[in-house]
Amino acid sequence: MQTPPILAFDFLDPWGWVAMRRLVIAMTQANRELNVTFQPCRCVLSRSAAGMTYRDFLAYRFGTQAVLHQSLVATELQMLGIEPAFSAIVCVPDTRLALAAVLWLQRSARPARPFVESVYQALYCHGQDIGDPAMLEKLLGREMASFGDIQAFMQSAAFSDELQETEASVAAWAGRVIPSLRINGAVVFGAQTPGVLMPMFI
């Protein structure tokens, strides 16, 4: 039995959304069940960027290439039917609560993909603060999940340990290339097209 593909992602990198959408297309074309394991792996800046203006975050991360980066990823999102609104993002959100929810859903044997999709959409299409507990509770309401349980998990040592272990694991197989995928043991770096990914499911 084939194991679900693993997607290493960072909510503060919209290429992770591109990678997820392309992965879903490839799995659908290959008649695979849409079951994905998500492994958070924040870059060094992402770990300390909460509260920074989004403009400054982009400047620190991409320097003079920030505008080009936004233009490229916007084009790829639009090709997937997504209309980003990067200008609506004022400050960088604290992603820890959203990441805790992803890990909690998976450790509870619940699919995390719809929630991950909704978080990306809230941030990049509406500029909403995905670190706001009220916003996350609203997004999780669609998953019929207990927000209190997730908050308790985020505040526990178990979450800190799991996040640290997950990021270390991803760093070991993906290095600094996020997003990246592991499909049936093979590592695929970056947000590759469905045409590249689909043969790995056959």
Short mmCIF file of C-alpha atoms in Angstrom, two decimals:
data_model
loop_
_atom_site.label_atom_id
_atom_site.label_comp_id
_atom_site.label_asym_id
_atom_site.label_seq_id
_atom_site.Cartn_x
_atom_site.Cartn_y
_atom_site.Cartn_z
CA MET A 1 0.00 0.00 0.00
CA GLN A 2 1.39 3.38 -1.01
CA THR A 3 1.89 5.94 1.72
CA PRO A 4 0.42 9.44 1.38
CA PRO A 5 2.73 12.04 -0.12
CA ILE A 6 4.40 14.42 2.33
CA LEU A 7 4.37 18.16 1.69
CA ALA A 8 6.90 20.30 3.55
CA PHE A 9 5.46 23.80 3.71
CA ASP A 10 5.59 27.22 5.38
CA PHE A 11 2.35 29.22 5.65
CA LEU A 12 4.41 32.38 5.06
CA ASP A 13 5.47 31.08 1.64
CA PRO A 14 2.63 31.10 -0.94
CA TRP A 15 4.57 28.67 -3.12
CA GLY A 16 3.40 26.03 -0.63
CA TRP A 17 -0.16 26.71 -1.82
CA VAL A 18 0.95 26.32 -5.43
CA ALA A 19 2.65 23.04 -4.54
CA MET A 20 -0.44 21.72 -2.76
CA ARG A 21 -2.81 22.63 -5.60
CA ARG A 22 -0.52 21.02 -8.18
CA LEU A 23 -0.16 17.93 -6.01
CA VAL A 24 -3.95 17.60 -5.76
CA ILE A 25 -4.26 17.87 -9.55
CA ALA A 26 -1.62 15.16 -10.04
CA MET A 27 -3.26 12.84 -7.50
CA THR A 28 -6.68 13.35 -9.08
CA GLN A 29 -5.29 12.55 -12.53
CA ALA A 30 -3.67 9.42 -11.10
CA ASN A 31 -6.92 8.40 -9.37
CA ARG A 32 -5.29 8.55 -5.97
CA GLU A 33 -7.12 9.32 -2.76
CA LEU A 34 -6.52 12.96 -1.81
CA ASN A 35 -4.64 12.12 1.37
CA VAL A 36 -1.64 14.33 2.11
CA THR A 37 0.64 14.52 5.15
CA PHE A 38 1.74 18.07 5.95
CA GLN A 39 5.06 18.78 7.62
CA PRO A 40 5.65 22.40 8.69
CA CYS A 41 9.10 23.80 8.13
CA ARG A 42 9.42 27.53 8.72
CA CYS A 43 12.43 29.41 7.47
CA VAL A 44 14.56 31.19 10.08
CA LEU A 45 12.90 34.52 9.33
CA SER A 46 9.39 33.01 9.52
CA ARG A 47 10.07 31.89 13.08
CA SER A 48 10.65 35.45 14.27
CA ALA A 49 8.67 37.56 11.79
CA ALA A 50 5.32 37.79 13.60
CA GLY A 51 4.27 41.42 13.87
CA MET A 52 6.69 42.63 11.20
CA THR A 53 5.09 44.56 8.34
CA TYR A 54 4.58 42.29 5.35
CA ARG A 55 6.53 44.74 3.17
CA ASP A 56 9.54 44.53 5.49
CA PHE A 57 9.25 40.74 5.68
CA LEU A 58 9.45 40.48 1.89
CA ALA A 59 12.34 42.93 1.75
CA TYR A 60 14.32 40.99 4.39
CA ARG A 61 13.63 37.67 2.71
CA PHE A 62 13.99 38.53 -0.98
CA GLY A 63 15.78 41.88 -1.05
CA THR A 64 15.52 43.65 -4.40
CA GLN A 65 13.80 40.56 -5.87
CA ALA A 66 10.71 40.92 -3.64
CA VAL A 67 8.48 42.49 -6.30
CA LEU A 68 9.56 39.92 -8.88
CA HIS A 69 8.89 37.09 -6.44
CA GLN A 70 5.37 38.35 -5.74
CA SER A 71 4.67 38.75 -9.44
CA LEU A 72 5.84 35.22 -10.26
CA VAL A 73 3.87 33.50 -7.52
CA ALA A 74 0.78 35.61 -8.29
CA THR A 75 0.90 34.42 -11.90
CA GLU A 76 1.17 30.77 -10.84
CA LEU A 77 -1.72 31.14 -8.38
CA GLN A 78 -3.89 32.78 -11.03
CA MET A 79 -3.21 29.87 -13.37
CA LEU A 80 -4.66 27.65 -10.63
CA GLY A 81 -7.81 29.77 -10.36
CA ILE A 82 -6.67 31.73 -7.32
CA GLU A 83 -6.70 35.54 -7.24
CA PRO A 84 -4.19 36.62 -4.58
CA ALA A 85 -4.41 39.96 -2.79
CA PHE A 86 -0.93 40.36 -1.33
CA SER A 87 -1.50 44.08 -0.85
CA ALA A 88 -4.22 43.26 1.72
CA ILE A 89 -1.64 41.71 4.07
CA VAL A 90 -0.50 44.38 6.51
CA CYS A 91 1.48 42.47 9.14
CA VAL A 92 3.05 39.04 9.25
CA PRO A 93 0.85 36.73 11.34
CA ASP A 94 2.07 34.36 14.02
CA THR A 95 1.61 30.99 12.33
CA ARG A 96 2.16 28.79 15.39
CA LEU A 97 -1.54 28.37 16.18
CA ALA A 98 -2.34 27.40 12.58
CA LEU A 99 0.57 24.96 12.55
CA ALA A 100 -0.62 23.48 15.84
CA ALA A 101 -4.04 22.94 14.26
CA VAL A 102 -2.49 21.13 11.28
CA LEU A 103 -0.47 18.81 13.51
CA TRP A 104 -3.43 18.27 15.86
CA LEU A 105 -5.75 17.32 12.99
CA GLN A 106 -3.22 14.82 11.67
CA ARG A 107 -2.44 13.27 15.05
CA SER A 108 -6.24 12.94 15.48
CA ALA A 109 -6.41 11.02 12.17
CA ARG A 110 -8.36 13.85 10.50
CA PRO A 111 -7.57 15.19 7.02
CA ALA A 112 -5.72 18.50 7.25
CA ARG A 113 -5.82 19.47 3.57
CA PRO A 114 -9.13 21.42 3.65
CA PHE A 115 -7.94 23.39 6.66
CA VAL A 116 -4.56 24.13 5.08
CA GLU A 117 -6.38 25.34 1.97
CA SER A 118 -8.62 27.62 4.01
CA VAL A 119 -5.66 29.11 5.90
CA TYR A 120 -3.80 29.90 2.68
CA GLN A 121 -6.94 31.46 1.22
CA ALA A 122 -7.63 33.56 4.32
CA LEU A 123 -4.11 34.97 4.31
CA TYR A 124 -3.30 35.43 0.65
CA CYS A 125 -6.74 36.21 -0.80
CA HIS A 126 -8.23 38.23 2.05
CA GLY A 127 -5.26 39.45 4.09
CA GLN A 128 -6.76 37.99 7.26
CA ASP A 129 -4.73 37.40 10.40
CA ILE A 130 -4.34 33.63 10.56
CA GLY A 131 -2.70 34.04 13.98
CA ASP A 132 -5.91 35.47 15.46
CA PRO A 133 -7.58 32.77 17.59
CA ALA A 134 -11.05 33.97 16.55
CA MET A 135 -10.11 33.63 12.87
CA LEU A 136 -8.63 30.17 13.38
CA GLU A 137 -11.67 29.07 15.36
CA LYS A 138 -13.87 30.16 12.46
CA LEU A 139 -11.75 28.26 9.92
CA LEU A 140 -11.65 25.17 12.14
CA GLY A 141 -15.42 25.28 12.55
CA ARG A 142 -15.66 23.76 9.10
CA GLU A 143 -13.59 20.81 10.30
CA MET A 144 -15.85 20.07 13.31
CA ALA A 145 -12.75 20.30 15.50
CA SER A 146 -12.53 21.40 19.13
CA PHE A 147 -10.72 24.73 19.20
CA GLY A 148 -10.16 24.42 22.94
CA ASP A 149 -8.32 21.14 22.44
CA ILE A 150 -6.13 22.71 19.76
CA GLN A 151 -5.31 25.72 21.97
CA ALA A 152 -4.37 23.37 24.78
CA PHE A 153 -2.17 21.40 22.39
CA MET A 154 -0.43 24.57 21.18
CA GLN A 155 0.39 25.54 24.75
CA SER A 156 1.77 22.10 25.58
CA ALA A 157 5.33 20.86 25.47
CA ALA A 158 4.10 18.16 23.09
CA PHE A 159 3.42 20.75 20.38
CA SER A 160 6.78 22.48 20.78
CA ASP A 161 8.56 19.14 20.65
CA GLU A 162 6.56 17.91 17.64
CA LEU A 163 7.08 21.14 15.69
CA GLN A 164 10.80 21.10 16.42
CA GLU A 165 11.10 17.43 15.46
CA THR A 166 9.08 17.95 12.29
CA GLU A 167 11.18 20.90 11.18
CA ALA A 168 14.38 18.97 11.88
CA SER A 169 13.06 15.99 9.91
CA VAL A 170 12.18 18.17 6.93
CA ALA A 171 15.55 19.90 7.03
CA ALA A 172 17.19 16.47 6.81
CA TRP A 173 15.39 15.46 3.59
CA ALA A 174 14.54 18.79 1.95
CA GLY A 175 17.36 21.02 3.10
CA ARG A 176 16.35 24.65 2.69
CA VAL A 177 14.06 24.06 -0.30
CA ILE A 178 10.50 24.72 0.83
CA PRO A 179 8.05 23.64 -0.43
CA SER A 180 9.25 20.12 -1.16
CA LEU A 181 7.50 16.78 -1.54
CA ARG A 182 8.23 13.14 -0.73
CA ILE A 183 6.26 10.81 -2.97
CA ASN A 184 6.79 7.06 -2.56
CA GLY A 185 10.28 7.69 -1.20
CA ALA A 186 11.33 10.13 -3.92
CA VAL A 187 12.07 13.75 -3.01
CA VAL A 188 10.75 16.49 -5.29
CA PHE A 189 12.06 19.97 -4.66
CA GLY A 190 9.88 23.01 -5.21
CA ALA A 191 6.33 23.43 -6.52
CA GLN A 192 6.61 21.12 -9.51
CA THR A 193 3.89 20.82 -12.15
CA PRO A 194 1.30 18.00 -12.17
CA GLY A 195 3.02 16.55 -15.24
CA VAL A 196 6.18 16.03 -13.20
CA LEU A 197 4.35 14.64 -10.18
CA MET A 198 1.74 12.32 -11.70
CA PRO A 199 4.13 9.57 -12.94
CA MET A 200 5.31 9.12 -9.34
CA PHE A 201 1.86 7.86 -8.37
CA ILE A 202 1.66 5.20 -11.08
#
